[in-house]
Every structure is written in C-alpha cells, then in structure tokens.
Amino acid sequence: MLVGVLALQGDVREHIHALTDLGVVAAPVRTYEEIAKVAALVIPGGESTTIAKLARSFGLFDLLVERIRGGMPTYGSCAGMILLADRVANLAHDQETFGGLDITVRRNAFGRQVDSFEEDLHFSGISDVPIKGIFIRAPWVEQVGPQVEVLAEVEIEGVAHPVAVRAGHLLATSFHPEISGDNRIHKFFVEEVCSDLSRI
Ligand code: GLN
C-alpha cells in the first residue's frame, strides 16, 4: 500500500518520516497521476488557504474531492483538518475546502494567548499513555455530525473542544503528531483507518 503525502505546501517531510519509520511505503504526491494512484493520503499542516489555492491552480482540486469522498483513507493534521472539514466557521475570503468530514472547524481557534502550545491528550482508541499534542495556530472542531466520533479534546475555560475526530475512512487532528516523534497517530491511521482497503 502506497500512502501519499500531499506535497503542495506544509510539513510534508515530517509525515513521510513518521510513516516510513513505521515501515509504510510513503511518498510525496503533487501531480494528478500520483494522486490518482495512491491508496491513502495524508494532508499535512501548513496553511489551508495556500494548499487549497495551489490544488485549484494545478488542476488537482476536483480529483482530491472525488477521491476523498470516494473512500480513500485520508488523514489531515491541522491545516489538513481544515481542508477535510465540510464547514469552516470563520472562512477566509474565497477559501475552499475539499470537505468529506461532517464537521465545522474554527481556524486559529485557540487565539493569541495560546497561539502555539503543547498538551498531553487522552486519545480514544490509543493506549493509556497520553499523546503529546503540539498545537500551532491550530483549529478546533465546533460541531460534529452524527457519524463523527470525537477521539480527543482540549479543555479551555471549562469547555471541551474536540481536537481529533474520525468518520469512517477520514481522520483529522488539530495538532501535529508528525513533529512530536511519537508515531502512534500515524500507526492508528495505517492500522485502523486504512484497514478496510476493500473500499478503495
Ligand atoms: N492556521 C493554519 C490554517 O488555517 C493552520 C496551521 C497549521 O497547520 N499549523 O491553515
């Protein structure tokens, strides 16, 4: 199984390292042909507006929408989460997302005080040892549809905000496991989310 990392902008190399460390065959993908043939995809952190614009101008946008909605297992971290969201609460002017995940996200949700921070997270479905979440101008999830499972949350002023969600073949985290040196989220993606390859 070849896992592609969408290589238009963002921290592509870090995701490739995390996947190859797990023994997964992973490669950057940036052309129509490359995206058309991968079994699964990772959309990295970076800048969601830039990634969407580049996907449009390189003629990849509709293919990505089609493949993501068509059942290709896809994991989005941070900007990748925004790009998988069906709705963005504070949409930048003319910003588009690929969609597929029935969630509403808020970009840069944690505000200036905590622009970037780390927090130990309990991640449902992964062992009891907490996951170190690294958040960099991260979104949070404001609303989830009935098919969406919340896997991790961060509490701010007594309110729990989802920061990891899954719906079937789609997984998204507000944080960046690719720079934490802990591959358990990537392992979860490959072993759990990609396990039903009959769909692709
Ligand atoms: N704030 C960025 C965006 O809106 C995401 C930041 C990140 O991926 N670290 O796309």
Short mmCIF file of N, CA, C and O and ligand atoms in Angstrom, two decimals, residues 45-48 78-79 82 107-108 136-137 176, ligand 1:
data_model
loop_
_atom_site.label_atom_id
_atom_site.label_comp_id
_atom_site.label_asym_id
_atom_site.label_seq_id
_atom_site.Cartn_x
_atom_site.Cartn_y
_atom_site.Cartn_z
N GLY A 45 0.10 19.67 7.86
CA GLY A 45 -0.09 21.00 8.41
C GLY A 45 0.61 22.01 7.52
O GLY A 45 1.54 21.66 6.79
N GLY A 46 0.17 23.23 7.60
CA GLY A 46 0.74 24.29 6.76
C GLY A 46 -0.24 25.43 6.78
O GLY A 46 -0.66 25.85 7.84
N GLU A 47 -0.65 25.85 5.61
CA GLU A 47 -1.63 26.94 5.51
C GLU A 47 -2.74 26.46 4.58
O GLU A 47 -2.52 26.25 3.39
N SER A 48 -3.93 26.29 5.17
CA SER A 48 -5.03 25.66 4.42
C SER A 48 -5.43 26.47 3.18
O SER A 48 -5.75 25.90 2.14
N CYS A 78 -3.97 19.51 11.33
CA CYS A 78 -4.02 20.97 11.42
C CYS A 78 -4.61 21.60 10.15
O CYS A 78 -5.82 21.50 9.95
N ALA A 79 -3.81 22.20 9.27
CA ALA A 79 -4.38 22.73 8.02
C ALA A 79 -5.12 21.61 7.28
O ALA A 79 -6.15 21.83 6.63
N ILE A 82 -8.60 21.30 8.49
CA ILE A 82 -9.46 22.36 7.92
C ILE A 82 -9.88 21.96 6.50
O ILE A 82 -11.04 22.10 6.11
N ARG A 107 -10.83 28.11 12.39
CA ARG A 107 -9.39 28.30 12.17
C ARG A 107 -8.79 29.15 13.28
O ARG A 107 -9.44 30.04 13.80
N ASN A 108 -7.52 28.90 13.58
CA ASN A 108 -6.76 29.69 14.58
C ASN A 108 -7.58 29.88 15.86
O ASN A 108 -7.60 30.95 16.46
N ILE A 136 -0.15 24.42 16.72
CA ILE A 136 0.47 25.61 16.13
C ILE A 136 -0.60 26.35 15.33
O ILE A 136 -1.02 25.88 14.26
N ARG A 137 -1.07 27.46 15.87
CA ARG A 137 -2.17 28.21 15.24
C ARG A 137 -3.25 27.24 14.75
O ARG A 137 -3.69 27.26 13.61
N HIS A 176 -0.13 18.32 15.65
CA HIS A 176 0.89 17.84 14.70
C HIS A 176 1.68 16.65 15.27
O HIS A 176 2.78 16.86 15.77
N1 GLN B 1 -3.73 28.27 10.80
C1 GLN B 1 -3.41 27.41 9.69
C2 GLN B 1 -4.53 27.38 8.64
O1 GLN B 1 -5.53 27.99 8.80
C3 GLN B 1 -3.11 26.01 10.15
C4 GLN B 1 -1.83 25.99 10.94
C5 GLN B 1 -1.09 24.70 10.90
O2 GLN B 1 -1.32 23.82 10.02
N2 GLN B 1 -0.16 24.57 11.79
O3 GLN B 1 -4.40 26.73 7.66
#
